[in-house]
Amino acid sequence: MVWARVAQHRFRVLVDTGAVRSLIAPAVASSLGLRLVSTGRIVGVTGNVVTVPFVAVMGVGLGQVELPPFQAGILDLGPLYLGIQAILGVNAFAGRRLQIDFPAGRLYLLQ
């Protein structure tokens, strides 16, 4: 889990390298005024399939790095009990190399 920023807002997010698509909590999508772009299906780890709206997300920063624009499905993340507002899946890291140093608790984003 890391802190991400969009404009002047900071959010706690989960980096999930096993997730094809990113997700964002409904309250965060609403507070940022994110534009609805489509609907799509999300398959959870249990195999449940849910159809969710997708929004365009731009200007997300991790440390000194800004991520390219990506789409995120709107989904209530509260049932995960992780205190996160978004899940960044691999689509959020397009064109970047992601390195995780678990012992040091660090995340590196490289081009």
mmCIF file of C-alpha atoms in Angstrom:
data_model
loop_
_atom_site.group_PDB
_atom_site.id
_atom_site.type_symbol
_atom_site.label_atom_id
_atom_site.label_comp_id
_atom_site.label_asym_id
_atom_site.label_seq_id
_atom_site.Cartn_x
_atom_site.Cartn_y
_atom_site.Cartn_z
ATOM 1 C CA MET A 1 0.000 0.000 0.000
ATOM 2 C CA VAL A 2 1.230 3.470 -0.922
ATOM 3 C CA TRP A 3 0.029 7.058 -0.937
ATOM 4 C CA ALA A 4 -1.008 8.493 -4.296
ATOM 5 C CA ARG A 5 -2.027 12.013 -5.176
ATOM 6 C CA VAL A 6 -4.477 13.546 -7.609
ATOM 7 C CA ALA A 7 -4.349 17.341 -7.676
ATOM 8 C CA GLN A 8 -4.186 18.377 -3.987
ATOM 9 C CA HIS A 9 -5.812 15.169 -2.726
ATOM 10 C CA ARG A 10 -3.892 12.237 -1.212
ATOM 11 C CA PHE A 11 -5.297 8.719 -1.205
ATOM 12 C CA ARG A 12 -4.129 5.416 0.228
ATOM 13 C CA VAL A 13 -4.002 2.882 -2.603
ATOM 14 C CA LEU A 14 -3.129 -0.758 -3.034
ATOM 15 C CA VAL A 15 -0.714 -1.652 -5.838
ATOM 16 C CA ASP A 16 -1.984 -4.974 -7.171
ATOM 17 C CA THR A 17 0.237 -6.504 -9.849
ATOM 18 C CA GLY A 18 -2.267 -9.348 -10.218
ATOM 19 C CA ALA A 19 -5.108 -6.992 -11.161
ATOM 20 C CA VAL A 20 -5.538 -6.291 -14.854
ATOM 21 C CA ARG A 21 -7.725 -3.246 -14.183
ATOM 22 C CA SER A 22 -7.636 -0.505 -11.596
ATOM 23 C CA LEU A 23 -10.512 0.254 -9.227
ATOM 24 C CA ILE A 24 -11.578 3.377 -7.358
ATOM 25 C CA ALA A 25 -14.034 3.940 -4.522
ATOM 26 C CA PRO A 26 -17.306 5.662 -5.511
ATOM 27 C CA ALA A 27 -16.813 8.577 -3.075
ATOM 28 C CA VAL A 28 -13.351 9.317 -4.492
ATOM 29 C CA ALA A 29 -14.553 9.173 -8.106
ATOM 30 C CA SER A 30 -17.386 11.539 -7.213
ATOM 31 C CA SER A 31 -15.217 13.983 -5.220
ATOM 32 C CA LEU A 32 -12.726 14.211 -8.105
ATOM 33 C CA GLY A 33 -15.499 14.664 -10.685
ATOM 34 C CA LEU A 34 -14.127 11.843 -12.829
ATOM 35 C CA ARG A 35 -15.748 11.420 -16.247
ATOM 36 C CA LEU A 36 -17.674 8.203 -16.932
ATOM 37 C CA VAL A 37 -16.305 6.546 -20.088
ATOM 38 C CA SER A 38 -17.837 3.063 -20.221
ATOM 39 C CA THR A 39 -19.006 0.037 -18.305
ATOM 40 C CA GLY A 40 -17.175 -3.250 -18.053
ATOM 41 C CA ARG A 41 -16.908 -6.523 -16.234
ATOM 42 C CA ILE A 42 -14.610 -7.149 -13.308
ATOM 43 C CA VAL A 43 -13.739 -10.694 -12.270
ATOM 44 C CA GLY A 44 -12.805 -10.930 -8.588
ATOM 45 C CA VAL A 45 -10.386 -13.365 -6.994
ATOM 46 C CA THR A 46 -13.337 -15.569 -6.007
ATOM 47 C CA GLY A 47 -14.532 -15.711 -9.610
ATOM 48 C CA ASN A 48 -17.507 -13.403 -9.060
ATOM 49 C CA VAL A 49 -18.245 -11.227 -12.090
ATOM 50 C CA VAL A 50 -19.558 -7.704 -11.567
ATOM 51 C CA THR A 51 -20.422 -5.048 -14.145
ATOM 52 C CA VAL A 52 -19.161 -1.618 -13.065
ATOM 53 C CA PRO A 53 -18.903 1.876 -14.541
ATOM 54 C CA PHE A 54 -15.426 2.975 -15.642
ATOM 55 C CA VAL A 55 -13.999 6.475 -15.314
ATOM 56 C CA ALA A 56 -11.027 8.218 -16.914
ATOM 57 C CA VAL A 57 -8.285 8.889 -14.363
ATOM 58 C CA MET A 58 -5.544 11.423 -15.098
ATOM 59 C CA GLY A 59 -2.829 13.108 -13.088
ATOM 60 C CA VAL A 60 -2.166 10.354 -10.538
ATOM 61 C CA GLY A 61 1.223 10.737 -8.930
ATOM 62 C CA LEU A 62 3.300 8.340 -6.854
ATOM 63 C CA GLY A 63 6.238 10.137 -5.301
ATOM 64 C CA GLN A 64 7.816 12.221 -8.062
ATOM 65 C CA VAL A 65 6.339 10.114 -10.884
ATOM 66 C CA GLU A 66 3.067 10.879 -12.650
ATOM 67 C CA LEU A 67 1.248 7.880 -14.106
ATOM 68 C CA PRO A 68 -0.161 7.964 -17.636
ATOM 69 C CA PRO A 69 -3.962 8.334 -17.948
ATOM 70 C CA PHE A 70 -5.856 5.106 -17.297
ATOM 71 C CA GLN A 71 -9.377 3.820 -16.681
ATOM 72 C CA ALA A 72 -10.644 2.591 -13.322
ATOM 73 C CA GLY A 73 -13.793 0.732 -12.415
ATOM 74 C CA ILE A 74 -15.934 2.236 -9.672
ATOM 75 C CA LEU A 75 -16.388 -0.301 -6.877
ATOM 76 C CA ASP A 76 -16.943 -0.163 -3.106
ATOM 77 C CA LEU A 77 -13.598 -1.202 -1.612
ATOM 78 C CA GLY A 78 -14.798 -1.065 2.005
ATOM 79 C CA PRO A 79 -15.467 -4.824 2.241
ATOM 80 C CA LEU A 80 -11.708 -5.405 1.818
ATOM 81 C CA TYR A 81 -11.112 -3.755 5.235
ATOM 82 C CA LEU A 82 -7.793 -2.297 4.054
ATOM 83 C CA GLY A 83 -8.574 1.401 4.435
ATOM 84 C CA ILE A 84 -7.796 2.061 0.771
ATOM 85 C CA GLN A 85 -9.517 4.335 -1.722
ATOM 86 C CA ALA A 86 -8.213 2.697 -4.908
ATOM 87 C CA ILE A 87 -6.474 -0.325 -6.348
ATOM 88 C CA LEU A 88 -3.868 0.350 -9.003
ATOM 89 C CA GLY A 89 -3.770 -2.571 -11.414
ATOM 90 C CA VAL A 90 -1.281 -3.107 -14.209
ATOM 91 C CA ASN A 91 -3.220 -0.805 -16.569
ATOM 92 C CA ALA A 92 -2.171 2.164 -14.380
ATOM 93 C CA PHE A 93 1.504 1.424 -15.012
ATOM 94 C CA ALA A 94 1.453 1.281 -18.835
ATOM 95 C CA GLY A 95 4.885 2.013 -20.266
ATOM 96 C CA ARG A 96 6.580 1.780 -16.868
ATOM 97 C CA ARG A 97 8.582 -0.871 -15.085
ATOM 98 C CA LEU A 98 7.495 -1.514 -11.519
ATOM 99 C CA GLN A 99 9.965 -2.831 -8.957
ATOM 100 C CA ILE A 100 8.960 -3.682 -5.395
ATOM 101 C CA ASP A 101 11.577 -4.015 -2.672
ATOM 102 C CA PHE A 102 9.599 -5.829 0.027
ATOM 103 C CA PRO A 103 12.350 -5.945 2.710
ATOM 104 C CA ALA A 104 12.928 -2.174 2.425
ATOM 105 C CA GLY A 105 9.224 -1.358 1.943
ATOM 106 C CA ARG A 106 9.904 0.582 -1.258
ATOM 107 C CA LEU A 107 8.233 0.833 -4.649
ATOM 108 C CA TYR A 108 10.219 1.963 -7.696
ATOM 109 C CA LEU A 109 8.699 3.141 -10.983
ATOM 110 C CA LEU A 110 11.060 3.212 -13.946
ATOM 111 C CA GLN A 111 10.520 4.089 -17.567
#
